[in-house]
């Protein structure tokens, strides 16, 4: 992996960890930064479209997203370089949250957190550049095709 992309990925992981930990320990912080349709549409708090992408519901949610991010950032980083990797990550984070805002525009109490949109962007960029790639998941003795992992990731994200 390009060292700059690796450093950026680690920085993202640390930022997600610190931001999420702050949310785990401070309900006020969590409430201030989560994706909340009413606060975005009626309160003008558009910063939540970005800040919610660094906040997670619990440790399992954070670890799952960060492991997926790290696993797929290697190939994407090699394929596109640092600047395009940053664009993919943040465009996916903001784009995913704008899509959630659109789908939930009539549900002002809809709330969400997590980097799943951004990580999805990295996963599917990896699948685009390396369509035949596979990933090993802890405790499974066989590789799973990346496209199958991507579909599962989306389903888990929607369910969560």
PDB file of C-alpha atoms in Angstrom:
ATOM      1  CA  UNK A   1       0.000   0.000   0.000  1.00  0.00           C
ATOM      2  CA  UNK A   2       1.137   3.503  -0.698  1.00  0.00           C
ATOM      3  CA  UNK A   3       2.542   4.789   2.605  1.00  0.00           C
ATOM      4  CA  UNK A   4       0.518   8.002   2.409  1.00  0.00           C
ATOM      5  CA  UNK A   5      -2.717   6.047   1.922  1.00  0.00           C
ATOM      6  CA  UNK A   6      -1.797   3.718   4.771  1.00  0.00           C
ATOM      7  CA  UNK A   7      -1.059   6.692   7.047  1.00  0.00           C
ATOM      8  CA  UNK A   8      -4.346   8.320   6.058  1.00  0.00           C
ATOM      9  CA  UNK A   9      -6.254   5.073   6.682  1.00  0.00           C
ATOM     10  CA  UNK A  10      -4.690   4.741  10.134  1.00  0.00           C
ATOM     11  CA  UNK A  11      -5.547   8.397  10.802  1.00  0.00           C
ATOM     12  CA  UNK A  12      -9.163   7.698   9.820  1.00  0.00           C
ATOM     13  CA  UNK A  13      -9.258   4.670  12.090  1.00  0.00           C
ATOM     14  CA  UNK A  14      -7.859   6.641  15.030  1.00  0.00           C
ATOM     15  CA  UNK A  15     -10.243   9.540  14.360  1.00  0.00           C
ATOM     16  CA  UNK A  16     -13.206   7.154  14.262  1.00  0.00           C
ATOM     17  CA  UNK A  17     -12.002   5.496  17.457  1.00  0.00           C
ATOM     18  CA  UNK A  18     -11.501   8.745  19.374  1.00  0.00           C
ATOM     19  CA  UNK A  19     -14.750  10.308  18.146  1.00  0.00           C
ATOM     20  CA  UNK A  20     -16.724   7.140  18.876  1.00  0.00           C
ATOM     21  CA  UNK A  21     -15.169   6.737  22.324  1.00  0.00           C
ATOM     22  CA  UNK A  22     -16.176  10.308  23.127  1.00  0.00           C
ATOM     23  CA  UNK A  23     -19.711   9.401  22.031  1.00  0.00           C
ATOM     24  CA  UNK A  24     -19.667   6.215  24.133  1.00  0.00           C
ATOM     25  CA  UNK A  25     -18.739   8.193  27.223  1.00  0.00           C
ATOM     26  CA  UNK A  26     -20.798  11.357  26.659  1.00  0.00           C
ATOM     27  CA  UNK A  27     -24.463  11.099  25.713  1.00  0.00           C
ATOM     28  CA  UNK A  28     -24.505  14.842  24.988  1.00  0.00           C
ATOM     29  CA  UNK A  29     -21.624  14.498  22.506  1.00  0.00           C
ATOM     30  CA  UNK A  30     -23.311  11.500  20.883  1.00  0.00           C
ATOM     31  CA  UNK A  31     -26.623  13.356  20.519  1.00  0.00           C
ATOM     32  CA  UNK A  32     -24.865  16.457  19.150  1.00  0.00           C
ATOM     33  CA  UNK A  33     -23.133  14.582  16.320  1.00  0.00           C
ATOM     34  CA  UNK A  34     -25.418  11.736  15.253  1.00  0.00           C
ATOM     35  CA  UNK A  35     -27.294  11.803  11.951  1.00  0.00           C
ATOM     36  CA  UNK A  36     -30.768  13.052  12.856  1.00  0.00           C
ATOM     37  CA  UNK A  37     -33.121  14.108  10.065  1.00  0.00           C
ATOM     38  CA  UNK A  38     -34.995  16.702  12.157  1.00  0.00           C
ATOM     39  CA  UNK A  39     -31.819  18.415  13.313  1.00  0.00           C
ATOM     40  CA  UNK A  40     -30.473  18.507   9.755  1.00  0.00           C
ATOM     41  CA  UNK A  41     -33.625  19.616   7.921  1.00  0.00           C
ATOM     42  CA  UNK A  42     -35.277  21.815  10.538  1.00  0.00           C
ATOM     43  CA  UNK A  43     -32.307  22.801  12.681  1.00  0.00           C
ATOM     44  CA  UNK A  44     -29.859  23.526   9.874  1.00  0.00           C
ATOM     45  CA  UNK A  45     -27.232  21.275  11.459  1.00  0.00           C
ATOM     46  CA  UNK A  46     -25.783  19.974   8.206  1.00  0.00           C
ATOM     47  CA  UNK A  47     -22.440  19.228   9.927  1.00  0.00           C
ATOM     48  CA  UNK A  48     -24.133  16.027  11.160  1.00  0.00           C
ATOM     49  CA  UNK A  49     -23.924  14.642   7.610  1.00  0.00           C
ATOM     50  CA  UNK A  50     -20.158  14.446   8.156  1.00  0.00           C
ATOM     51  CA  UNK A  51     -19.785  14.113  11.939  1.00  0.00           C
ATOM     52  CA  UNK A  52     -22.106  11.100  12.190  1.00  0.00           C
ATOM     53  CA  UNK A  53     -19.706   9.196   9.947  1.00  0.00           C
ATOM     54  CA  UNK A  54     -17.106   9.229  12.732  1.00  0.00           C
ATOM     55  CA  UNK A  55     -19.515   8.186  15.474  1.00  0.00           C
ATOM     56  CA  UNK A  56     -20.483   4.545  16.097  1.00  0.00           C
ATOM     57  CA  UNK A  57     -23.182   2.853  18.139  1.00  0.00           C
ATOM     58  CA  UNK A  58     -20.851   0.504  20.041  1.00  0.00           C
ATOM     59  CA  UNK A  59     -17.438  -1.167  19.983  1.00  0.00           C
ATOM     60  CA  UNK A  60     -18.555  -4.002  17.693  1.00  0.00           C
ATOM     61  CA  UNK A  61     -19.920  -1.517  15.147  1.00  0.00           C
ATOM     62  CA  UNK A  62     -16.678   0.501  15.266  1.00  0.00           C
ATOM     63  CA  UNK A  63     -14.396  -2.533  15.002  1.00  0.00           C
ATOM     64  CA  UNK A  64     -16.397  -4.089  12.143  1.00  0.00           C
ATOM     65  CA  UNK A  65     -16.255  -0.862  10.115  1.00  0.00           C
ATOM     66  CA  UNK A  66     -12.558  -0.242  10.801  1.00  0.00           C
ATOM     67  CA  UNK A  67     -11.503  -3.814   9.959  1.00  0.00           C
ATOM     68  CA  UNK A  68     -13.421  -3.622   6.682  1.00  0.00           C
ATOM     69  CA  UNK A  69     -11.901  -0.204   5.934  1.00  0.00           C
ATOM     70  CA  UNK A  70      -8.357  -1.404   6.548  1.00  0.00           C
ATOM     71  CA  UNK A  71      -8.863  -4.655   4.644  1.00  0.00           C
ATOM     72  CA  UNK A  72     -10.048  -2.936   1.475  1.00  0.00           C
ATOM     73  CA  UNK A  73      -8.013   0.271   1.609  1.00  0.00           C
ATOM     74  CA  UNK A  74      -4.833  -1.577   0.630  1.00  0.00           C
ATOM     75  CA  UNK A  75      -5.931  -2.360  -2.915  1.00  0.00           C
ATOM     76  CA  UNK A  76      -7.829   0.862  -3.445  1.00  0.00           C
ATOM     77  CA  UNK A  77      -4.852   2.891  -2.252  1.00  0.00           C
ATOM     78  CA  UNK A  78      -2.549   1.152  -4.708  1.00  0.00           C
ATOM     79  CA  UNK A  79      -5.009   1.592  -7.554  1.00  0.00           C
ATOM     80  CA  UNK A  80      -5.926   5.251  -7.130  1.00  0.00           C
ATOM     81  CA  UNK A  81      -3.408   6.988  -4.848  1.00  0.00           C
ATOM     82  CA  UNK A  82      -3.980   9.241  -1.861  1.00  0.00           C
ATOM     83  CA  UNK A  83      -6.022  12.110  -3.328  1.00  0.00           C
ATOM     84  CA  UNK A  84      -8.526   9.865  -5.093  1.00  0.00           C
ATOM     85  CA  UNK A  85      -8.715   7.613  -2.021  1.00  0.00           C
ATOM     86  CA  UNK A  86      -9.649  10.632   0.130  1.00  0.00           C
ATOM     87  CA  UNK A  87     -12.265  11.657  -2.453  1.00  0.00           C
ATOM     88  CA  UNK A  88     -13.739   8.128  -2.523  1.00  0.00           C
ATOM     89  CA  UNK A  89     -13.915   7.982   1.272  1.00  0.00           C
ATOM     90  CA  UNK A  90     -15.503  11.370   1.905  1.00  0.00           C
ATOM     91  CA  UNK A  91     -17.739  11.375  -1.188  1.00  0.00           C
ATOM     92  CA  UNK A  92     -19.078   7.991  -0.068  1.00  0.00           C
ATOM     93  CA  UNK A  93     -19.586   9.184   3.505  1.00  0.00           C
ATOM     94  CA  UNK A  94     -21.439  12.352   2.466  1.00  0.00           C
ATOM     95  CA  UNK A  95     -23.229  10.680  -0.458  1.00  0.00           C
ATOM     96  CA  UNK A  96     -24.443   7.812   1.709  1.00  0.00           C
ATOM     97  CA  UNK A  97     -25.777  10.203   4.320  1.00  0.00           C
ATOM     98  CA  UNK A  98     -27.447  12.406   1.700  1.00  0.00           C
ATOM     99  CA  UNK A  99     -29.116   9.279   0.319  1.00  0.00           C
ATOM    100  CA  UNK A 100     -30.282   8.350   3.835  1.00  0.00           C
ATOM    101  CA  UNK A 101     -31.576  11.906   4.251  1.00  0.00           C
ATOM    102  CA  UNK A 102     -33.505  11.632   0.987  1.00  0.00           C
ATOM    103  CA  UNK A 103     -35.043   8.252   1.845  1.00  0.00           C
ATOM    104  CA  UNK A 104     -35.948   9.381   5.354  1.00  0.00           C
ATOM    105  CA  UNK A 105     -36.955  12.978   4.625  1.00  0.00           C
ATOM    106  CA  UNK A 106     -40.507  12.268   5.840  1.00  0.00           C
ATOM    107  CA  UNK A 107     -39.276  10.617   9.029  1.00  0.00           C
ATOM    108  CA  UNK A 108     -37.855  13.483  11.128  1.00  0.00           C
ATOM    109  CA  UNK A 109     -36.994  11.149  14.007  1.00  0.00           C
ATOM    110  CA  UNK A 110     -34.719   8.905  11.885  1.00  0.00           C
ATOM    111  CA  UNK A 111     -31.248   8.694  13.428  1.00  0.00           C
ATOM    112  CA  UNK A 112     -28.111   6.867  12.406  1.00  0.00           C
ATOM    113  CA  UNK A 113     -24.369   6.740  13.063  1.00  0.00           C
ATOM    114  CA  UNK A 114     -21.343   5.084  11.513  1.00  0.00           C
ATOM    115  CA  UNK A 115     -18.808   5.083   8.748  1.00  0.00           C
ATOM    116  CA  UNK A 116     -20.646   2.406   6.775  1.00  0.00           C
ATOM    117  CA  UNK A 117     -21.318   4.657   3.771  1.00  0.00           C
ATOM    118  CA  UNK A 118     -17.664   5.641   3.531  1.00  0.00           C
ATOM    119  CA  UNK A 119     -16.464   2.071   4.051  1.00  0.00           C
ATOM    120  CA  UNK A 120     -18.978   0.851   1.445  1.00  0.00           C
ATOM    121  CA  UNK A 121     -17.449   3.275  -1.033  1.00  0.00           C
ATOM    122  CA  UNK A 122     -13.978   1.861  -0.362  1.00  0.00           C
ATOM    123  CA  UNK A 123     -15.231  -1.744  -0.565  1.00  0.00           C
ATOM    124  CA  UNK A 124     -16.981  -1.207  -3.876  1.00  0.00           C
ATOM    125  CA  UNK A 125     -14.067   0.783  -5.300  1.00  0.00           C
ATOM    126  CA  UNK A 126     -11.923  -2.247  -4.459  1.00  0.00           C
ATOM    127  CA  UNK A 127     -14.414  -4.559  -6.157  1.00  0.00           C
ATOM    128  CA  UNK A 128     -14.421  -2.282  -9.209  1.00  0.00           C
ATOM    129  CA  UNK A 129     -10.626  -2.333  -9.502  1.00  0.00           C
ATOM    130  CA  UNK A 130     -10.183  -5.968  -8.420  1.00  0.00           C
ATOM    131  CA  UNK A 131     -13.402  -7.831  -9.346  1.00  0.00           C
ATOM    132  CA  UNK A 132     -11.938 -11.280  -8.707  1.00  0.00           C
ATOM    133  CA  UNK A 133     -10.507 -10.479  -5.277  1.00  0.00           C
ATOM    134  CA  UNK A 134     -11.374 -12.322  -2.074  1.00  0.00           C
ATOM    135  CA  UNK A 135     -11.153 -11.587   1.623  1.00  0.00           C
ATOM    136  CA  UNK A 136     -10.505 -13.815   4.603  1.00  0.00           C
ATOM    137  CA  UNK A 137     -12.708 -13.219   7.613  1.00  0.00           C
ATOM    138  CA  UNK A 138     -11.734 -14.197  11.144  1.00  0.00           C
ATOM    139  CA  UNK A 139     -12.757 -17.717  12.129  1.00  0.00           C
ATOM    140  CA  UNK A 140     -13.668 -18.749   8.563  1.00  0.00           C
ATOM    141  CA  UNK A 141     -11.214 -21.140   6.890  1.00  0.00           C
ATOM    142  CA  UNK A 142     -12.088 -20.056   3.339  1.00  0.00           C
ATOM    143  CA  UNK A 143     -11.840 -16.844   1.369  1.00  0.00           C
ATOM    144  CA  UNK A 144     -15.055 -15.004   0.562  1.00  0.00           C
ATOM    145  CA  UNK A 145     -15.355 -13.212  -2.786  1.00  0.00           C
ATOM    146  CA  UNK A 146     -15.145  -9.466  -2.203  1.00  0.00           C
ATOM    147  CA  UNK A 147     -18.382  -8.837  -4.083  1.00  0.00           C
ATOM    148  CA  UNK A 148     -20.198 -11.211  -1.718  1.00  0.00           C
ATOM    149  CA  UNK A 149     -18.650  -9.517   1.304  1.00  0.00           C
ATOM    150  CA  UNK A 150     -19.763  -6.163  -0.167  1.00  0.00           C
ATOM    151  CA  UNK A 151     -23.359  -7.316  -0.472  1.00  0.00           C
ATOM    152  CA  UNK A 152     -23.254  -8.680   3.067  1.00  0.00           C
ATOM    153  CA  UNK A 153     -21.759  -5.430   4.316  1.00  0.00           C
ATOM    154  CA  UNK A 154     -24.603  -3.439   2.777  1.00  0.00           C
ATOM    155  CA  UNK A 155     -27.203  -5.765   4.255  1.00  0.00           C
ATOM    156  CA  UNK A 156     -25.650  -5.581   7.718  1.00  0.00           C
ATOM    157  CA  UNK A 157     -25.438  -1.788   7.411  1.00  0.00           C
ATOM    158  CA  UNK A 158     -29.090  -1.484   6.417  1.00  0.00           C
ATOM    159  CA  UNK A 159     -30.189  -3.846   9.164  1.00  0.00           C
ATOM    160  CA  UNK A 160     -28.067  -2.036  11.743  1.00  0.00           C
TER     161      UNK A 160
END
